[in-house]
PDB file of C-alpha atoms in Angstrom:
ATOM      1  CA  MET A   1       0.038  -0.246  -0.242  1.00 93.00           C
ATOM      2  CA  ILE A   2       1.947   3.091  -0.867  1.00 95.00           C
ATOM      3  CA  ALA A   3      -0.169   6.467   0.317  1.00 97.00           C
ATOM      4  CA  THR A   4       0.652   9.723  -0.675  1.00 97.00           C
ATOM      5  CA  ASN A   5      -0.548  13.358   0.070  1.00 97.00           C
ATOM      6  CA  GLU A   6      -2.165  15.199  -2.523  1.00 98.00           C
ATOM      7  CA  ASN A   7       0.873  15.245  -4.217  1.00 97.00           C
ATOM      8  CA  ASP A   8      -1.493  12.218  -6.611  1.00 97.00           C
ATOM      9  CA  GLU A   9       1.287  11.138  -8.907  1.00 97.00           C
ATOM     10  CA  PHE A  10       1.797   7.473  -8.079  1.00 97.00           C
ATOM     11  CA  PRO A  11      -1.112   7.165  -7.741  1.00 98.00           C
ATOM     12  CA  ASN A  12      -2.863   8.124 -11.204  1.00 98.00           C
ATOM     13  CA  LEU A  13      -0.408   6.681 -12.459  1.00 98.00           C
ATOM     14  CA  ILE A  14      -2.110   2.988 -10.976  1.00 98.00           C
ATOM     15  CA  LYS A  15      -5.465   4.483 -12.137  1.00 97.00           C
ATOM     16  CA  THR A  16      -4.957   5.329 -15.221  1.00 97.00           C
ATOM     17  CA  GLY A  17      -1.163   4.325 -16.071  1.00 96.00           C
ATOM     18  CA  LEU A  18      -0.999   7.683 -17.357  1.00 96.00           C
ATOM     19  CA  TYR A  19       2.422   9.658 -15.314  1.00 97.00           C
ATOM     20  CA  HIS A  20       2.341  13.488 -15.015  1.00 95.00           C
ATOM     21  CA  LYS A  21       5.312  14.963 -12.948  1.00 95.00           C
ATOM     22  CA  ILE A  22       2.757  17.537 -10.738  1.00 95.00           C
ATOM     23  CA  GLU A  23       4.989  20.837 -10.898  1.00 94.00           C
ATOM     24  CA  PRO A  24       5.111  22.776  -8.941  1.00 95.00           C
ATOM     25  CA  SER A  25       4.784  19.992  -6.310  1.00 95.00           C
ATOM     26  CA  ARG A  26       1.901  20.962  -4.002  1.00 97.00           C
ATOM     27  CA  ASN A  27       1.877  22.423  -0.243  1.00 97.00           C
ATOM     28  CA  CYS A  28       0.214  19.903   2.088  1.00 97.00           C
ATOM     29  CA  LEU A  29       0.990  19.632   5.090  1.00 96.00           C
ATOM     30  CA  SER A  30       2.932  16.649   5.364  1.00 95.00           C
ATOM     31  CA  SER A  31       5.545  18.092   4.320  1.00 93.00           C
ATOM     32  CA  ALA A  32       8.627  15.693   3.028  1.00 93.00           C
ATOM     33  CA  MET A  33       5.646  14.681   0.842  1.00 94.00           C
ATOM     34  CA  ASN A  34       5.391  17.746  -1.412  1.00 95.00           C
ATOM     35  CA  VAL A  35       7.546  16.369  -3.874  1.00 94.00           C
ATOM     36  CA  GLY A  36       5.949  16.694  -7.953  1.00 91.00           C
ATOM     37  CA  HIS A  37       8.127  13.686  -8.839  1.00 93.00           C
ATOM     38  CA  PRO A  38       9.896  11.244  -5.676  1.00 93.00           C
ATOM     39  CA  SER A  39      12.756   9.645  -7.332  1.00 91.00           C
ATOM     40  CA  ASN A  40      11.684   5.886  -6.099  1.00 92.00           C
ATOM     41  CA  ILE A  41       8.479   6.103  -8.698  1.00 96.00           C
ATOM     42  CA  PRO A  42      11.513   5.077 -11.843  1.00 96.00           C
ATOM     43  CA  ARG A  43      13.253   2.220  -9.340  1.00 95.00           C
ATOM     44  CA  LEU A  44       9.226   1.248  -8.991  1.00 96.00           C
ATOM     45  CA  VAL A  45       8.650   1.319 -12.714  1.00 98.00           C
ATOM     46  CA  ALA A  46      12.156  -0.499 -13.456  1.00 97.00           C
ATOM     47  CA  LEU A  47      10.799  -2.828 -10.908  1.00 98.00           C
ATOM     48  CA  TYR A  48       7.707  -3.901 -13.089  1.00 98.00           C
ATOM     49  CA  GLY A  49       9.789  -4.147 -16.357  1.00 98.00           C
ATOM     50  CA  GLY A  50       9.842  -0.195 -17.225  1.00 98.00           C
ATOM     51  CA  VAL A  51      11.889   2.739 -18.187  1.00 98.00           C
ATOM     52  CA  MET A  52      11.233   6.605 -16.979  1.00 97.00           C
ATOM     53  CA  ASP A  53      13.616   8.503 -17.135  1.00 95.00           C
ATOM     54  CA  GLU A  54      14.989  11.555 -14.448  1.00 89.00           C
ATOM     55  CA  LYS A  55      12.315  13.856 -15.748  1.00 92.00           C
ATOM     56  CA  GLY A  56       8.812  11.263 -15.234  1.00 95.00           C
ATOM     57  CA  HIS A  57       9.050  10.351 -19.499  1.00 96.00           C
ATOM     58  CA  ILE A  58       8.306   6.435 -19.689  1.00 97.00           C
ATOM     59  CA  SER A  59      10.490   5.079 -23.247  1.00 97.00           C
ATOM     60  CA  LYS A  60       8.808   1.606 -22.287  1.00 98.00           C
ATOM     61  CA  HIS A  61       5.715   0.422 -19.883  1.00 97.00           C
ATOM     62  CA  PRO A  62       6.224  -1.222 -16.729  1.00 98.00           C
ATOM     63  CA  ASP A  63       3.283  -4.451 -16.910  1.00 98.00           C
ATOM     64  CA  MET A  64       0.854  -1.701 -15.643  1.00 98.00           C
ATOM     65  CA  ASN A  65      -1.699  -5.068 -14.569  1.00 98.00           C
ATOM     66  CA  LYS A  66       1.219  -6.732 -12.130  1.00 98.00           C
ATOM     67  CA  MET A  67       1.673  -2.949 -10.689  1.00 98.00           C
ATOM     68  CA  ARG A  68      -2.013  -3.056  -9.811  1.00 97.00           C
ATOM     69  CA  LYS A  69      -2.721  -6.088  -8.381  1.00 96.00           C
ATOM     70  CA  ASP A  70       0.490  -6.100  -6.355  1.00 97.00           C
ATOM     71  CA  ILE A  71       0.231  -1.984  -4.982  1.00 97.00           C
ATOM     72  CA  TYR A  72      -2.628  -0.144  -3.681  1.00 97.00           C
ATOM     73  CA  SER A  73      -1.973   3.177  -4.109  1.00 98.00           C
ATOM     74  CA  VAL A  74      -4.557   6.046  -2.589  1.00 98.00           C
ATOM     75  CA  SER A  75      -2.898  10.017  -1.830  1.00 98.00           C
ATOM     76  CA  ILE A  76      -4.803  11.562   1.131  1.00 98.00           C
ATOM     77  CA  THR A  77      -6.342  14.695   1.421  1.00 98.00           C
ATOM     78  CA  ASP A  78      -4.812  17.667   4.086  1.00 98.00           C
ATOM     79  CA  LYS A  79      -8.805  17.184   5.612  1.00 99.00           C
ATOM     80  CA  GLU A  80      -7.848  13.875   5.559  1.00 99.00           C
ATOM     81  CA  THR A  81      -4.779  14.131   7.444  1.00 98.00           C
ATOM     82  CA  LYS A  82      -6.375  16.590  10.466  1.00 98.00           C
ATOM     83  CA  GLU A  83      -8.786  13.879  10.535  1.00 98.00           C
ATOM     84  CA  MET A  84      -7.224  11.369  10.907  1.00 98.00           C
ATOM     85  CA  ILE A  85      -4.211  12.729  13.811  1.00 98.00           C
ATOM     86  CA  PHE A  86      -7.837  13.564  15.216  1.00 98.00           C
ATOM     87  CA  GLU A  87      -9.712  10.066  14.712  1.00 98.00           C
ATOM     88  CA  ALA A  88      -5.971   8.047  15.744  1.00 97.00           C
ATOM     89  CA  TYR A  89      -5.815   9.510  18.878  1.00 98.00           C
ATOM     90  CA  LYS A  90      -9.318  10.132  19.963  1.00 97.00           C
ATOM     91  CA  ASN A  91      -9.682   5.958  19.307  1.00 96.00           C
ATOM     92  CA  TYR A  92      -6.871   4.073  19.738  1.00 94.00           C
ATOM     93  CA  LYS A  93      -4.279   7.257  22.142  1.00 96.00           C
ATOM     94  CA  LEU A  94      -2.417   7.151  18.910  1.00 95.00           C
ATOM     95  CA  LEU A  95      -0.047  10.535  18.231  1.00 96.00           C
ATOM     96  CA  LEU A  96       0.916  10.366  14.767  1.00 97.00           C
ATOM     97  CA  GLU A  97       2.634  13.394  13.021  1.00 96.00           C
ATOM     98  CA  PRO A  98       1.097  14.514   8.797  1.00 97.00           C
ATOM     99  CA  HIS A  99       3.235  11.350   7.147  1.00 96.00           C
ATOM    100  CA  GLY A 100       1.944   8.619   9.791  1.00 96.00           C
ATOM    101  CA  SER A 101      -1.514  10.147   9.226  1.00 98.00           C
ATOM    102  CA  VAL A 102      -1.167   9.784   5.860  1.00 98.00           C
ATOM    103  CA  GLY A 103       0.016   6.083   5.702  1.00 97.00           C
ATOM    104  CA  TRP A 104      -2.684   5.653   8.903  1.00 97.00           C
ATOM    105  CA  ALA A 105      -5.702   6.949   6.082  1.00 98.00           C
ATOM    106  CA  GLY A 106      -4.424   4.714   3.170  1.00 97.00           C
ATOM    107  CA  LEU A 107      -4.418   1.509   4.538  1.00 96.00           C
ATOM    108  CA  GLN A 108      -7.407   2.254   6.351  1.00 95.00           C
ATOM    109  CA  LYS A 109      -8.876   3.320   3.017  1.00 97.00           C
ATOM    110  CA  PHE A 110      -7.257   0.261   1.941  1.00 96.00           C
ATOM    111  CA  LEU A 111      -8.966  -2.096   4.883  1.00 95.00           C
ATOM    112  CA  GLN A 112     -12.007  -0.584   3.492  1.00 95.00           C
ATOM    113  CA  ASN A 113     -11.409  -1.635  -0.403  1.00 95.00           C
ATOM    114  CA  HIS A 114     -10.580  -5.042   1.076  1.00 94.00           C
ATOM    115  CA  PRO A 115     -12.988  -6.230   3.761  1.00 93.00           C
ATOM    116  CA  GLU A 116     -11.108 -10.355   3.453  1.00 94.00           C
ATOM    117  CA  MET A 117      -8.244  -8.165   4.425  1.00 90.00           C
ATOM    118  CA  ASP A 118     -10.000  -5.995   7.782  1.00 91.00           C
ATOM    119  CA  LYS A 119     -10.047  -8.840  10.490  1.00 91.00           C
ATOM    120  CA  PRO A 120      -8.637  -8.436  13.828  1.00 89.00           C
ATOM    121  CA  GLU A 121      -5.850 -11.231  12.943  1.00 90.00           C
ATOM    122  CA  GLN A 122      -4.814  -9.409  10.611  1.00 90.00           C
ATOM    123  CA  LEU A 123      -0.602  -7.907  10.951  1.00 91.00           C
ATOM    124  CA  CYS A 124      -0.846  -4.403   9.148  1.00 89.00           C
ATOM    125  CA  ILE A 125       2.280  -2.078   9.499  1.00 87.00           C
ATOM    126  CA  SER A 126       2.392   1.666   9.003  1.00 86.00           C
ATOM    127  CA  LEU A 127       5.440   3.639   9.173  1.00 83.00           C
ATOM    128  CA  GLU A 128       6.496   7.199  10.203  1.00 86.00           C
ATOM    129  CA  THR A 129       9.006   9.887   9.490  1.00 80.00           C
ATOM    130  CA  ALA A 130       9.157  11.493  12.354  1.00 88.00           C
ATOM    131  CA  HIS A 131       8.266  12.625  15.701  1.00 90.00           C
ATOM    132  CA  PRO A 132       4.612  14.731  16.527  1.00 94.00           C
ATOM    133  CA  ALA A 133       7.147  16.444  18.879  1.00 91.00           C
ATOM    134  CA  LYS A 134       8.408  17.629  14.900  1.00 91.00           C
ATOM    135  CA  PHE A 135       5.000  19.275  13.970  1.00 94.00           C
ATOM    136  CA  PRO A 136       4.275  20.888  17.439  1.00 93.00           C
ATOM    137  CA  GLU A 137       2.083  23.786  15.641  1.00 94.00           C
ATOM    138  CA  GLN A 138      -0.512  21.098  13.628  1.00 95.00           C
ATOM    139  CA  ILE A 139      -0.558  18.612  16.635  1.00 96.00           C
ATOM    140  CA  THR A 140      -2.063  21.807  18.875  1.00 96.00           C
ATOM    141  CA  LYS A 141      -3.973  22.706  16.246  1.00 97.00           C
ATOM    142  CA  ILE A 142      -5.455  19.859  15.741  1.00 97.00           C
ATOM    143  CA  LEU A 143      -5.746  17.137  19.846  1.00 97.00           C
ATOM    144  CA  ASP A 144      -5.595  21.448  21.546  1.00 96.00           C
ATOM    145  CA  PHE A 145      -1.898  20.230  22.589  1.00 96.00           C
ATOM    146  CA  ASP A 146       0.809  20.696  22.224  1.00 92.00           C
ATOM    147  CA  PRO A 147       3.640  16.964  22.371  1.00 92.00           C
ATOM    148  CA  ALA A 148       5.766  16.265  24.438  1.00 89.00           C
ATOM    149  CA  LEU A 149       9.146  15.787  22.986  1.00 88.00           C
ATOM    150  CA  PRO A 150      10.744  12.919  23.026  1.00 87.00           C
ATOM    151  CA  ALA A 151      12.962  11.728  26.112  1.00 88.00           C
ATOM    152  CA  SER A 152      15.778  11.054  23.098  1.00 85.00           C
ATOM    153  CA  LEU A 153      15.152  14.697  21.497  1.00 82.00           C
ATOM    154  CA  ARG A 154      15.207  16.528  24.901  1.00 85.00           C
ATOM    155  CA  GLY A 155      17.472  19.236  25.498  1.00 86.00           C
ATOM    156  CA  ILE A 156      19.351  18.884  21.068  1.00 84.00           C
ATOM    157  CA  GLU A 157      18.967  22.638  20.611  1.00 82.00           C
ATOM    158  CA  GLU A 158      21.659  23.923  23.573  1.00 88.00           C
ATOM    159  CA  LYS A 159      24.044  20.968  21.308  1.00 88.00           C
ATOM    160  CA  HIS A 160      26.199  21.370  18.867  1.00 90.00           C
ATOM    161  CA  GLU A 161      26.138  21.000  15.990  1.00 91.00           C
ATOM    162  CA  SER A 162      28.592  19.063  14.111  1.00 90.00           C
ATOM    163  CA  TYR A 163      28.768  17.209  10.293  1.00 92.00           C
ATOM    164  CA  ASP A 164      31.120  16.202   8.332  1.00 93.00           C
ATOM    165  CA  ILE A 165      30.760  16.522   3.997  1.00 94.00           C
ATOM    166  CA  ILE A 166      31.919  13.186   1.728  1.00 93.00           C
ATOM    167  CA  GLU A 167      31.922  12.708  -2.350  1.00 92.00           C
ATOM    168  CA  ASN A 168      28.532  11.218  -3.271  1.00 91.00           C
ATOM    169  CA  ARG A 169      30.107   7.797  -3.128  1.00 91.00           C
ATOM    170  CA  TYR A 170      29.498   4.368  -2.002  1.00 93.00           C
ATOM    171  CA  SER A 171      33.186   3.487  -1.117  1.00 95.00           C
ATOM    172  CA  ASP A 172      33.960   7.079   0.779  1.00 94.00           C
ATOM    173  CA  PHE A 173      30.079   6.102   3.543  1.00 93.00           C
ATOM    174  CA  LYS A 174      31.808   3.251   3.321  1.00 94.00           C
ATOM    175  CA  LYS A 175      34.989   4.626   4.841  1.00 94.00           C
ATOM    176  CA  TYR A 176      33.617   7.267   6.927  1.00 94.00           C
ATOM    177  CA  LEU A 177      31.620   4.986   7.888  1.00 94.00           C
ATOM    178  CA  GLN A 178      34.685   1.947   9.450  1.00 95.00           C
ATOM    179  CA  GLU A 179      37.035   4.860  10.280  1.00 94.00           C
ATOM    180  CA  LYS A 180      33.947   6.674  12.610  1.00 89.00           C
ATOM    181  CA  TYR A 181      32.787   4.053  14.013  1.00 87.00           C
TER     182      TYR A 181
END
């Protein structure tokens, strides 16, 4: 199951077999998903036998029947994102951030459209990209409280930022990790 925000180029590809980049990308609450041409789409197209260049042009179409059989994809609006944050907290005390809410809402739509899968013994996993405390203004507007920072992030604002710059080559990355750790 692949859920996106309103930048719905992938759900539209699954639905229609046609791919159109979104330029400029749509500004949504789940900001990390505000991408008009995600880099993972050409990889998915290739996985199903197709060829897509870096600009989004398909020179060989993937096996759309197989993609549709294997992948359920849906777009979630900002309104649905907010509603899911509210409902997940109200019903399960599950505190979602906007990206996790898109995933959770997508999972709920999948289960609604596949009732044979919606049973207590069915294992479903939904992933989040961040902690809700990264989005305090959005969470406060929706749930009327400021999400607390997890213990692992408390005091992070006072810490000194440090980073290293390495070349974009796997061999350099591997060497860096071996030397540092």
